[in-house]
C-alpha positions as a Python dict, from the first residue, in 0.01 Angstrom:
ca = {
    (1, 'X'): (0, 0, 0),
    (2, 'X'): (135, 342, -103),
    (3, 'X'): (150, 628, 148),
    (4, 'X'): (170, 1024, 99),
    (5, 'X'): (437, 1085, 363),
    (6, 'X'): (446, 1518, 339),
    (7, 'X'): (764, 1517, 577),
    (8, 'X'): (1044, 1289, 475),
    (9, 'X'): (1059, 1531, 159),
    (10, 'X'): (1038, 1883, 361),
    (11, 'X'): (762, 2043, 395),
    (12, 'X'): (872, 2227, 32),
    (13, 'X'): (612, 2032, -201),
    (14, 'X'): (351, 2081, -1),
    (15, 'X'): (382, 2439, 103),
    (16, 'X'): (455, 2459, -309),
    (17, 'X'): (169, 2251, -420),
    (18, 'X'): (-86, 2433, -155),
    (19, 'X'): (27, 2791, -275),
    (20, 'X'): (-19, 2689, -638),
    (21, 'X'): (-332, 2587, -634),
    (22, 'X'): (-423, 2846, -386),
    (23, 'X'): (-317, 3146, -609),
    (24, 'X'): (-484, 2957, -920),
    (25, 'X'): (-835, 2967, -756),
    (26, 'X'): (-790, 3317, -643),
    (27, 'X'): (-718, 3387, -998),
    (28, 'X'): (-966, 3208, -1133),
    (29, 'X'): (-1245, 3356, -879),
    (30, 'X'): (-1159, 3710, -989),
    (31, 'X'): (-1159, 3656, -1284),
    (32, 'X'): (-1467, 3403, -1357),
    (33, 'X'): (-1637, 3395, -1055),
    (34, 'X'): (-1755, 3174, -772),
    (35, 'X'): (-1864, 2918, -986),
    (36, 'X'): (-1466, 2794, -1059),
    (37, 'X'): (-1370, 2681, -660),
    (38, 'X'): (-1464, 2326, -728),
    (39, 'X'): (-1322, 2322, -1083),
    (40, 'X'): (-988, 2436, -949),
    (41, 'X'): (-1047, 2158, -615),
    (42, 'X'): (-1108, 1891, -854),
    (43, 'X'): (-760, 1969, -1025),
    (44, 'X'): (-602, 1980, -728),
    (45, 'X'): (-715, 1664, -641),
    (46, 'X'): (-652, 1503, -929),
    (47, 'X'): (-295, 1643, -937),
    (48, 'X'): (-182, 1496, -638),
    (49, 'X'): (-346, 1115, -712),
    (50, 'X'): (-109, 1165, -1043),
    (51, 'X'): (159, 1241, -805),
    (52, 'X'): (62, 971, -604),
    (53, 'X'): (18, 690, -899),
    (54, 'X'): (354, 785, -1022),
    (55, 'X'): (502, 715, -677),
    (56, 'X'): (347, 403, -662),
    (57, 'X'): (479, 297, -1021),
    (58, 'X'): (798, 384, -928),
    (59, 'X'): (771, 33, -694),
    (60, 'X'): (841, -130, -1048),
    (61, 'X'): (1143, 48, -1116),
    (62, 'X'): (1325, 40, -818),
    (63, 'X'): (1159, -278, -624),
    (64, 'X'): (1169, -75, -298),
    (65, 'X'): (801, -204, -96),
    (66, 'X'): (877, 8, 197),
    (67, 'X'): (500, 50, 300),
    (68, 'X'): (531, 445, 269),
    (69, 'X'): (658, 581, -14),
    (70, 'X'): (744, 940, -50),
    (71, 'X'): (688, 1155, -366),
    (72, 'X'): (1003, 1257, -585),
    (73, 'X'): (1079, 1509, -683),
    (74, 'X'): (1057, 1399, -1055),
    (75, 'X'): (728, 1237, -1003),
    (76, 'X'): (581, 1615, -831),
    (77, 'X'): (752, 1815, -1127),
    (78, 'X'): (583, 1558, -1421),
    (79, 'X'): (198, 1562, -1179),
    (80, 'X'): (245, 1920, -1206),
    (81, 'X'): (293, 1959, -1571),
    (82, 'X'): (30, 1720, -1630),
    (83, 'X'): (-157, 1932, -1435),
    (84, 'X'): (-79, 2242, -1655),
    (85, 'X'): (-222, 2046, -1955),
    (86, 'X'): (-542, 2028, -1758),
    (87, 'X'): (-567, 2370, -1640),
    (88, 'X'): (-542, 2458, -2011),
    (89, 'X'): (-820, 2234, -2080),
    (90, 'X'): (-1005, 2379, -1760),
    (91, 'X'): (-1017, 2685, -1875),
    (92, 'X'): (-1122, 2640, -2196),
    (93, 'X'): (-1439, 2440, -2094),
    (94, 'X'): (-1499, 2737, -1836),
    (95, 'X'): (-1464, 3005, -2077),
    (96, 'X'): (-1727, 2750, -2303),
    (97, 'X'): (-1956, 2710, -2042),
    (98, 'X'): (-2262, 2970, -2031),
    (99, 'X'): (-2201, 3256, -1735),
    (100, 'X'): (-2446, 3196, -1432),
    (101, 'X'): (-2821, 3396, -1536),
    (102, 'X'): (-2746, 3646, -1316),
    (103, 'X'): (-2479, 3839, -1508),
    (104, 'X'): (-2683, 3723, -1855),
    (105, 'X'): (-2952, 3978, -1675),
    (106, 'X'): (-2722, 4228, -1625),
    (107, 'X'): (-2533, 4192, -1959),
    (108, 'X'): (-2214, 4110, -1832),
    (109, 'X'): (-2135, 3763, -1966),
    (110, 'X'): (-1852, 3886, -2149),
    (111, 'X'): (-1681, 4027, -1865),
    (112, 'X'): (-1482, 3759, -1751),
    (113, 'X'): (-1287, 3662, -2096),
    (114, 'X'): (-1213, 4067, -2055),
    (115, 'X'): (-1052, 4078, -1746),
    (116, 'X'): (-879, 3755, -1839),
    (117, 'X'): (-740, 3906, -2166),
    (118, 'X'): (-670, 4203, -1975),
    (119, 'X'): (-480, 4056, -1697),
    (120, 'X'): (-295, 3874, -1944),
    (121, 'X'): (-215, 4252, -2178),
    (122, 'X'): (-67, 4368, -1861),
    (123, 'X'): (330, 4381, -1897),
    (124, 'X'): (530, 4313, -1565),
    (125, 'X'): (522, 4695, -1461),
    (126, 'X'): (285, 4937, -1574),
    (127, 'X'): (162, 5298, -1479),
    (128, 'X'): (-215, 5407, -1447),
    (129, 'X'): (-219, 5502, -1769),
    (130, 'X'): (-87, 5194, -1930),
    (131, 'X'): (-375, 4964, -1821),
    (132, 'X'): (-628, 5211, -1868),
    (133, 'X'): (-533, 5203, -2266),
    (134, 'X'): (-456, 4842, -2248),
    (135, 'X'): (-844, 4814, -2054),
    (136, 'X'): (-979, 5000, -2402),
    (137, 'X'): (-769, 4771, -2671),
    (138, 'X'): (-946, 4512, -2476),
    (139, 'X'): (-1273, 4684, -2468),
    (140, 'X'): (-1300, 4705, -2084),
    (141, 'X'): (-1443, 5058, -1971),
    (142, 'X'): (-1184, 5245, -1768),
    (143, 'X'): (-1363, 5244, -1425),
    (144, 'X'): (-1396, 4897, -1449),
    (145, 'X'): (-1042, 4847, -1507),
    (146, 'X'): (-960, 5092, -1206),
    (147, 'X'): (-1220, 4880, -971),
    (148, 'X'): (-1024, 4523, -1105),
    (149, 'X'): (-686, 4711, -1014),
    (150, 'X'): (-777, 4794, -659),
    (151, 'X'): (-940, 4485, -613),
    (152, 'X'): (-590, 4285, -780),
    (153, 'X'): (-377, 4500, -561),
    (154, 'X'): (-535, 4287, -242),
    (155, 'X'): (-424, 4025, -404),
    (156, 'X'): (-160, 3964, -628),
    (157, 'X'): (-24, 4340, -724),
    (158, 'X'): (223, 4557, -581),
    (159, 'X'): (151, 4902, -582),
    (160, 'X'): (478, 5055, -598),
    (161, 'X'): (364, 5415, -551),
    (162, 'X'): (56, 5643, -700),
    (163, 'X'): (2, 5534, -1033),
    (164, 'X'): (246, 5298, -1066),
    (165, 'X'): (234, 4898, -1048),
}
């Protein structure tokens, strides 16, 4: 039987693999909603029994049946870019998916494939007025751009000083 064993290989995978996925569903809740917390669980999940399975097939290659087995390195690093591949397939079928009737009312479905291709216009440092033209190519109203900016300054933006990101 095959054991996850979190502290015979440091507490850096875990502290690693918790942070990932914890700064992917923040992402993915501003910018898509509520609606992604259990899509972003689910990959989580099923990221770490591919971590897990790889462990245990590793009982081929070496013959070691030591009745906990710890994760490698290796076998985190491939989970994880499996996991990427997923994520990319994630958010395509969330981007596909209808938004929730609330923001249909309102006229806002669009929103979130905005603020995702704005996010993603934004270069490493910016000034106010760099997003707020980057907000129009995109066709984001400037406000709303400002509002998203506060709100991603919370979270996962340093605010250098006035104006400047």
């Amino acid at each position: 039987m095959v054991y996850c064993d979190r502290s015979s290989n440091g507490p850096e995978q875990g502290i690693a693999f918790n942070q990932h996925f914890a700064l992917l569903q923040a992402d993915y809740v501003g910018l898509f909603g509520d609606d992604t917390v259990a899509s972003v669980r689910c990959l989580a999940t099923s990221t770490f029994r591919i971590a897990m399975i790889l462990s245990a097939l590793r009982i081929w290659e070496d013959g070691d049946m030591n009745e906990i087995r710890t994760c490698s390195e290796d076998d985190y690093q491939t989970a994880m870019a499996i996991s990427e591949v997923l994520q990319q397939h994630m958010l395509r079928v969330i981007k596909e998916l209808p938004s929730s009737s609330s923001k249909m009312v309102t006229g806002q479905a669009k929103e979130p494939l905005l603020l995702k291709s704005f996010w993603d216009s934004l270069p490493e440092e910016f000034e106010a007025k760099d997003f707020k033209a980057i907000a129009q190519e995109v066709g984001l109203s400037i406000p709303t751009a400002e509002r998203y900016i506060r709100q991603w300054v919370d979270t996962r933006l340093d605010k250098v000083s006035r104006g400047r990101y």
